[in-house]
Amino acid sequence: MGKLQLIATAPMGLEAVVARELNELGYETTVENGRVLFSGDYIDICRCNLWLRTSDRVLVKMGQFPAKTFDELFEGVKAINWEDWIPENGEFPVEGRSHKSQLTSVPACQGIVKKAIVEKLKLSYHTEWFPENGPRYVVEVILLNDIALITLDTTGPALHKRGYRRQATEAPLKETMAAALIQLSRWNGHRPLYDPCCGSGTILIEAAMIAWNIAPGLRRSFPSEHWPEIPQRLWEEAREEAFDAVRDDYPLQLTGTDIDPVAIEIAEAAAKSAGLSGEITFKHMAAAKARPEGEYGCIITNPPYGERISNDKEVEKLTRQFGEMMLYLPTWSFFAISPYKEFEQYYGRKADKRRKLYNGRIECQYYQYLGPLPPRN
C-alpha cells in the first residue's frame, strides 16, 4: 500500500492552527474548510492521534467522487478496497452529512454506503453474512456540492476527550479550543499564566501539557489501536516516543481562580488526573480581587457568558474589572474569548488583534491585548 491520504478535521476558524501543528510534526499540508489534508503511513495515524492538540479527529480518506444519484454513490463506494481495512468480523457503522447536494436524505445515503461496502466485502470474503463483532471502523459519507467524500475514523471519541476531565463546570471550554487559545497567544512555559475565570481548569492544564511537551492523547485509547492493519508495535513505538519527549525539568507559573468553589474542586481533580497535581495553583477568589504575580505574564481566559452568567450587566462589570486589573500589570498581555460585541467598550480600549472563533456553535471574538515581550537573556 502506498502513502495514506489523511485528514485532520478542524473546528471552524482553527484550520491554520491545526495545519501549523502538522507542519511542526513534519507533514506537508493542504488546508480546506474544516479540514487539513496530509499524507502518511500507519505510524502517522498513531502519532497524530497522540499529538494533535487542536484537531477533532484523524480520518483516512478512502475516496472522493461525484455522486448526484444513488447509483453513483453505490458504485463509487463499492470501487473502494474495503477489504484492505475491514476484516471479516469488523464492525462498520456508517455516519453521514449532506449539504448543497441532490442527495439530501442522509439516512438513505448511509444505507446505500453500507450496502455497497457489504457487497464489496462479500466478494472478498465469500460470505453472505458479517457478524460485526470485531474491531470498530466508523465510515462517514460527506456530500458537499454533489461530491461524496468517504472516510474512516481512526480516533473514536473526539480528540478533545483527553481523559483527565471526569467532571465539568457549566458550558466548559473544550480542551482543543483551550489549546488553540494558548497557541494563538504569546505565552510560553517560562512566563506566568493566570486565568481569573478558570472553571474546570482546562486552559491551565492544556498550558502545562504544552509547556512540558506532553502529548495530549497519552492518557486515552483509540479504536484504530485494535485494527489488525496497524501493527501493535507502531502504537507502542509512538507512545514510547511521546513519553521520551516529555520535558518536565522546570517549574511552571500557572494560577487559576474562580468565584465558584465547586469549580475549583473540579479543576484540582482534573489537574490531579492529568498528572499535574501541585503544578497549578487554584484558588477560590473573585476576579476583581485577583493580583497576579510576576512580570511579563499572560492572562488567558474564557469569561462567563450564556449558561455561566445570569445577565449582561454582570458581563459588563466583569469586563470592566479586567480592564482595570490590566492597568496595574503594565508588562502583562491579556487574551479573552467572548461573544459580546461590546467587549472592547467595556474593557476600555480596542484590542491589538481580534480573531473570529466558534466556541461550540457560538460565534466569538478572541480579543488580544499585547503587552511587551520579555527581554532576551
Coordinates of C-alpha atoms in Angstrom, one line a residue:
M1 CA 0.0 0.0 0.0
G2 CA 1.3 3.5 -0.9
K3 CA 1.0 6.6 1.2
L4 CA -2.3 7.1 3.0
Q5 CA -4.3 10.2 2.4
L6 CA -5.1 11.5 5.9
I7 CA -7.4 14.3 7.2
A8 CA -7.2 16.2 10.4
T9 CA -10.6 17.8 11.0
A10 CA -10.5 21.3 12.4
P11 CA -13.1 23.4 14.2
M12 CA -14.2 26.4 12.1
G13 CA -11.6 29.1 12.3
L14 CA -8.8 26.9 13.5
E15 CA -7.7 25.3 10.2
A16 CA -4.5 27.3 10.2
V17 CA -3.7 26.3 13.8
V18 CA -4.2 22.6 13.0
A19 CA -2.0 23.0 9.8
R20 CA 0.7 24.6 11.9
E21 CA 0.7 21.7 14.3
L22 CA 1.0 19.2 11.5
N23 CA 3.8 21.3 9.9
E24 CA 5.7 21.2 13.2
L25 CA 5.3 17.5 13.3
G26 CA 6.9 17.3 9.9
Y27 CA 3.9 17.0 7.5
E28 CA 3.2 18.9 4.3
T29 CA -0.4 20.1 4.4
T30 CA -3.3 21.4 2.3
V31 CA -5.9 23.5 4.1
E32 CA -9.6 23.3 3.3
N33 CA -12.7 24.4 5.1
G34 CA -13.0 22.4 8.3
R35 CA -10.1 20.1 7.5
V36 CA -6.4 19.8 6.8
L37 CA -5.1 17.2 4.3
F38 CA -1.8 15.4 4.6
S39 CA -0.2 12.1 3.7
G40 CA 1.4 9.5 5.8
D41 CA 1.8 5.8 6.8
Y42 CA 0.2 3.7 9.6
I43 CA 2.7 5.1 12.1
D44 CA 1.4 8.6 11.3
I45 CA -2.1 7.6 12.3
C46 CA -0.7 6.7 15.7
R47 CA 1.5 9.8 16.1
C48 CA -1.2 12.3 15.0
N49 CA -3.8 10.9 17.3
L50 CA -1.4 11.2 20.2
W51 CA 0.0 14.6 19.4
L52 CA -2.6 16.8 17.8
R53 CA -3.9 19.4 20.3
T54 CA -6.4 21.4 18.3
S55 CA -7.8 18.9 15.8
D56 CA -11.0 17.0 16.4
R57 CA -10.3 13.7 14.6
V58 CA -7.8 11.9 12.3
L59 CA -9.5 10.3 9.3
V60 CA -8.4 8.1 6.5
K61 CA -9.6 9.5 3.1
M62 CA -11.0 6.4 1.4
G63 CA -12.4 8.0 -1.7
Q64 CA -13.9 11.1 -3.3
F65 CA -16.1 11.2 -6.4
P66 CA -19.2 12.9 -7.9
A67 CA -22.5 11.5 -6.6
K68 CA -25.6 13.0 -7.9
T69 CA -27.6 9.8 -7.8
F70 CA -27.8 6.8 -5.5
D71 CA -26.3 4.6 -8.3
E72 CA -23.2 6.9 -8.5
L73 CA -22.9 6.8 -4.7
F74 CA -23.2 3.0 -4.6
E75 CA -20.7 2.3 -7.4
G76 CA -18.2 4.9 -6.1
V77 CA -18.2 3.3 -2.6
K78 CA -18.1 -0.3 -4.0
A79 CA -15.0 0.6 -6.0
I80 CA -13.0 1.3 -2.8
N81 CA -10.8 -1.5 -1.5
W82 CA -12.6 -2.0 1.8
E83 CA -11.1 -5.5 2.3
D84 CA -7.7 -3.7 2.8
W85 CA -9.1 -2.3 6.0
I86 CA -12.2 -4.0 7.3
P87 CA -11.7 -7.7 8.5
E88 CA -14.5 -10.2 8.1
N89 CA -15.7 -9.7 11.6
G90 CA -15.2 -5.9 11.6
E91 CA -18.0 -3.6 12.8
F92 CA -18.6 -0.8 10.3
P93 CA -21.4 1.7 11.2
V94 CA -22.0 4.5 8.7
E95 CA -22.5 8.1 9.6
G96 CA -23.3 10.9 7.1
R97 CA -23.9 14.6 6.3
S98 CA -25.2 16.3 3.2
H99 CA -25.0 20.0 2.2
K100 CA -25.9 21.6 -1.1
S101 CA -26.3 18.2 -2.8
Q102 CA -29.0 16.5 -4.8
L103 CA -28.8 13.5 -2.4
T104 CA -30.4 15.2 0.6
S105 CA -31.6 12.2 2.6
V106 CA -28.8 11.3 5.0
P107 CA -30.3 8.1 6.2
A108 CA -30.8 6.9 2.6
C109 CA -27.2 7.8 1.8
Q110 CA -26.0 5.9 4.9
G111 CA -27.9 2.9 3.8
I112 CA -26.5 3.0 0.3
V113 CA -22.9 3.2 1.6
K114 CA -23.5 0.4 4.0
K115 CA -24.9 -1.8 1.2
A116 CA -22.1 -1.0 -1.1
I117 CA -19.4 -1.9 1.5
V118 CA -21.2 -5.2 2.3
E119 CA -21.4 -6.1 -1.4
K120 CA -17.6 -5.4 -1.8
L121 CA -16.8 -7.5 1.3
K122 CA -18.9 -10.4 0.1
L123 CA -16.7 -10.6 -3.0
S124 CA -13.6 -10.6 -0.8
Y125 CA -14.6 -12.9 2.0
H126 CA -17.0 -15.2 0.0
T127 CA -19.7 -15.0 2.6
E128 CA -23.3 -13.6 2.8
W129 CA -23.2 -12.6 6.5
F130 CA -20.9 -10.5 8.6
P131 CA -21.2 -10.7 12.4
E132 CA -19.7 -7.2 13.1
N133 CA -18.4 -8.3 16.5
G134 CA -14.7 -7.3 15.9
P135 CA -12.8 -4.0 15.7
R136 CA -14.8 -0.9 15.0
Y137 CA -14.5 1.1 11.8
V138 CA -16.7 4.2 11.6
V139 CA -17.3 5.1 8.0
E140 CA -18.5 8.6 7.2
V141 CA -20.0 9.9 3.9
I142 CA -20.0 13.7 3.5
L143 CA -21.9 15.1 0.5
L144 CA -21.0 18.7 -0.5
N145 CA -21.9 20.2 -3.8
D146 CA -22.7 16.7 -5.2
I147 CA -19.2 15.4 -4.3
A148 CA -19.0 12.4 -2.0
L149 CA -16.1 12.2 0.5
I150 CA -15.8 8.8 2.1
T151 CA -13.6 8.5 5.2
L152 CA -12.7 6.1 8.1
D153 CA -12.4 7.5 11.6
T154 CA -9.2 6.4 13.4
T155 CA -9.9 8.5 16.5
G156 CA -13.2 7.4 18.0
P157 CA -14.4 9.8 20.7
A158 CA -13.2 13.3 19.6
L159 CA -9.6 14.3 20.4
H160 CA -10.8 16.9 23.0
K161 CA -11.6 14.0 25.2
R162 CA -8.1 13.7 26.7
G163 CA -9.2 11.5 29.6
Y164 CA -8.2 13.8 32.5
R165 CA -11.6 15.6 33.0
R166 CA -14.0 13.4 34.9
Q167 CA -16.4 16.3 35.7
A168 CA -17.0 19.7 34.2
T169 CA -18.5 23.0 35.1
E170 CA -21.4 24.5 33.1
A171 CA -20.6 25.2 29.4
P172 CA -17.0 24.0 29.7
L173 CA -14.4 25.1 27.2
K174 CA -13.3 22.1 25.0
E175 CA -9.7 21.1 25.5
T176 CA -9.0 21.6 21.8
M177 CA -10.2 25.2 21.9
A178 CA -8.2 25.8 25.1
A179 CA -5.1 24.6 23.4
A180 CA -5.8 26.8 20.4
L181 CA -6.2 29.9 22.6
I182 CA -2.8 29.2 24.2
Q183 CA -1.1 28.6 20.8
L184 CA -2.6 31.8 19.4
S185 CA -1.2 33.8 22.4
R186 CA 2.3 34.9 23.1
W187 CA 2.6 32.7 26.2
N188 CA 5.3 30.1 26.7
G189 CA 6.2 27.9 29.7
H190 CA 8.7 30.3 31.1
R191 CA 6.2 33.1 31.6
P192 CA 3.5 33.3 34.3
L193 CA 0.0 32.4 33.2
Y194 CA -3.2 33.4 35.0
D195 CA -6.8 32.5 34.3
P196 CA -9.2 34.6 36.5
C197 CA -12.3 32.5 35.4
C198 CA -10.7 29.1 35.3
G199 CA -13.8 26.9 35.7
S200 CA -12.6 23.3 35.2
G201 CA -9.0 24.5 34.8
T202 CA -8.8 23.4 31.2
I203 CA -6.8 26.4 29.9
L204 CA -4.2 25.9 32.6
I205 CA -4.0 22.1 32.2
E206 CA -3.6 22.4 28.5
A207 CA -0.9 25.1 29.0
A208 CA 1.1 22.8 31.3
M209 CA 0.9 20.0 28.8
I210 CA 2.1 22.3 26.0
A211 CA 4.9 23.7 28.2
W212 CA 6.2 20.3 29.2
N213 CA 5.6 18.8 25.7
I214 CA 3.1 16.2 27.0
A215 CA 1.3 14.6 24.1
P216 CA -2.5 15.2 24.8
G217 CA -3.5 11.7 23.7
L218 CA -1.2 9.8 26.0
R219 CA -3.9 9.0 28.6
R220 CA -6.6 7.6 26.2
S221 CA -7.2 4.9 23.7
F222 CA -8.3 4.9 20.1
P223 CA -10.3 2.3 18.1
S224 CA -7.6 2.1 15.5
E225 CA -5.3 0.5 18.2
H226 CA -7.4 -2.6 17.6
W227 CA -7.2 -2.6 13.8
P228 CA -5.1 -5.6 12.5
E229 CA -3.8 -3.4 9.7
I230 CA -1.8 -1.3 12.1
P231 CA 0.8 -3.4 13.9
Q232 CA 0.7 -3.0 17.7
R233 CA 4.4 -2.3 17.7
L234 CA 3.7 1.0 15.9
W235 CA 1.4 2.2 18.7
E236 CA 4.0 1.1 21.2
E237 CA 6.7 3.0 19.3
A238 CA 4.6 6.1 19.0
R239 CA 3.7 6.1 22.7
E240 CA 7.3 5.5 23.7
E241 CA 8.4 8.4 21.6
A242 CA 5.8 10.6 23.3
F243 CA 6.9 9.6 26.8
D244 CA 10.5 10.3 25.9
A245 CA 9.6 13.7 24.5
V246 CA 8.2 15.0 27.9
R247 CA 10.4 17.7 29.3
D248 CA 9.2 18.5 32.9
D249 CA 12.5 19.8 34.2
Y250 CA 11.5 23.3 35.0
P251 CA 8.8 24.8 37.3
L252 CA 5.6 26.2 35.9
Q253 CA 4.0 29.5 37.0
L254 CA 0.3 28.7 36.5
T255 CA -2.5 30.1 38.6
G256 CA -6.3 29.9 38.2
T257 CA -9.1 31.5 40.3
D258 CA -12.8 31.2 40.1
I259 CA -15.7 32.6 42.1
D260 CA -17.3 29.2 42.3
P261 CA -15.7 26.9 44.9
V262 CA -17.1 23.8 43.2
A263 CA -15.3 24.8 40.0
I264 CA -12.0 24.9 42.0
E265 CA -12.6 21.4 43.3
I266 CA -13.3 20.1 39.8
A267 CA -10.2 21.9 38.4
E268 CA -8.0 20.4 41.1
A269 CA -9.3 16.9 40.4
A270 CA -8.7 17.3 36.7
A271 CA -5.2 18.5 37.3
K272 CA -4.5 15.5 39.5
S273 CA -6.0 13.2 36.9
A274 CA -3.7 14.7 34.3
G275 CA -0.7 14.1 36.5
L276 CA -0.2 17.7 37.3
S277 CA -1.2 17.8 40.9
G278 CA 0.7 20.6 42.7
E279 CA 2.0 22.1 39.4
I280 CA -1.0 24.5 39.1
T281 CA -2.2 26.8 41.9
F282 CA -6.0 27.0 42.1
K283 CA -7.8 29.5 44.4
H284 CA -11.4 30.3 45.2
M285 CA -11.5 34.0 44.5
A286 CA -13.5 36.7 42.6
A287 CA -11.7 38.0 39.6
A288 CA -12.0 41.6 41.0
K289 CA -9.7 40.7 43.9
A290 CA -7.0 39.0 41.8
R291 CA -3.5 40.4 41.6
P292 CA -1.3 38.1 39.5
E293 CA 2.3 37.9 40.5
G294 CA 5.4 38.1 38.3
E295 CA 6.5 40.1 35.2
Y296 CA 5.7 39.6 31.5
G297 CA 2.9 37.2 32.2
C298 CA -0.2 36.4 30.2
I299 CA -3.9 36.2 31.2
I300 CA -5.8 33.8 29.0
T301 CA -9.5 33.4 29.9
N302 CA -12.9 32.3 28.8
P303 CA -15.1 34.7 30.9
P304 CA -18.6 33.6 31.7
Y305 CA -21.4 34.1 29.2
G306 CA -24.6 32.2 28.2
E307 CA -25.3 29.4 30.7
R308 CA -22.5 30.6 33.0
I309 CA -23.7 34.1 33.9
S310 CA -27.2 35.4 34.6
N311 CA -27.3 38.8 32.7
D312 CA -25.4 41.2 30.5
K313 CA -24.8 43.6 33.4
E314 CA -22.6 41.1 35.1
V315 CA -20.7 40.6 31.8
E316 CA -20.1 44.4 31.6
K317 CA -19.0 44.6 35.2
L318 CA -16.5 41.7 34.9
T319 CA -15.1 43.0 31.6
R320 CA -14.5 46.5 33.2
Q321 CA -12.7 44.7 36.1
F322 CA -10.4 43.1 33.6
G323 CA -9.6 46.5 32.1
E324 CA -8.9 48.0 35.5
M325 CA -6.8 45.0 36.5
M326 CA -4.5 45.3 33.5
L327 CA -3.7 49.0 34.4
Y328 CA -1.7 47.5 37.3
L329 CA 0.0 44.9 35.1
P330 CA 2.0 47.0 32.5
T331 CA 4.2 44.1 31.4
W332 CA 1.4 41.6 31.0
S333 CA -0.7 40.5 28.0
F334 CA -4.4 39.8 28.1
F335 CA -6.4 37.3 25.9
A336 CA -10.1 36.6 26.2
I337 CA -12.7 34.8 24.1
S338 CA -16.1 36.3 24.2
P339 CA -19.3 36.6 22.0
Y340 CA -20.0 40.1 23.3
K341 CA -19.6 42.8 20.7
E342 CA -19.3 45.4 23.4
F343 CA -16.3 43.7 25.0
E344 CA -13.7 46.3 23.9
Q345 CA -16.0 49.1 25.0
Y346 CA -16.4 47.6 28.5
Y347 CA -12.6 46.7 28.7
G348 CA -11.7 50.3 28.0
R349 CA -9.8 50.1 24.7
K350 CA -9.7 48.3 21.4
A351 CA -7.8 45.0 21.2
D352 CA -4.5 44.9 19.4
K353 CA -5.7 41.9 17.5
R354 CA -9.0 40.1 17.1
R355 CA -9.8 36.7 15.6
K356 CA -13.2 35.1 14.9
L357 CA -13.6 31.7 16.6
Y358 CA -16.5 29.4 17.3
N359 CA -16.9 28.1 20.9
G360 CA -19.2 25.3 20.1
R361 CA -21.8 26.9 17.9
I362 CA -21.4 30.4 19.5
E363 CA -19.6 32.9 17.3
C364 CA -17.0 34.7 19.4
Q365 CA -14.0 37.0 19.1
Y366 CA -10.6 36.2 20.5
Y367 CA -9.6 39.6 21.9
Q368 CA -5.8 40.1 22.2
Y369 CA -4.2 42.9 24.2
L370 CA -0.4 42.6 23.7
G371 CA 2.0 43.7 26.4
P372 CA 5.8 43.9 25.9
L373 CA 7.7 40.7 25.3
P374 CA 10.2 39.6 28.0
P375 CA 13.8 40.9 27.5
R376 CA 16.0 38.3 25.8
N377 CA 18.6 36.7 28.1

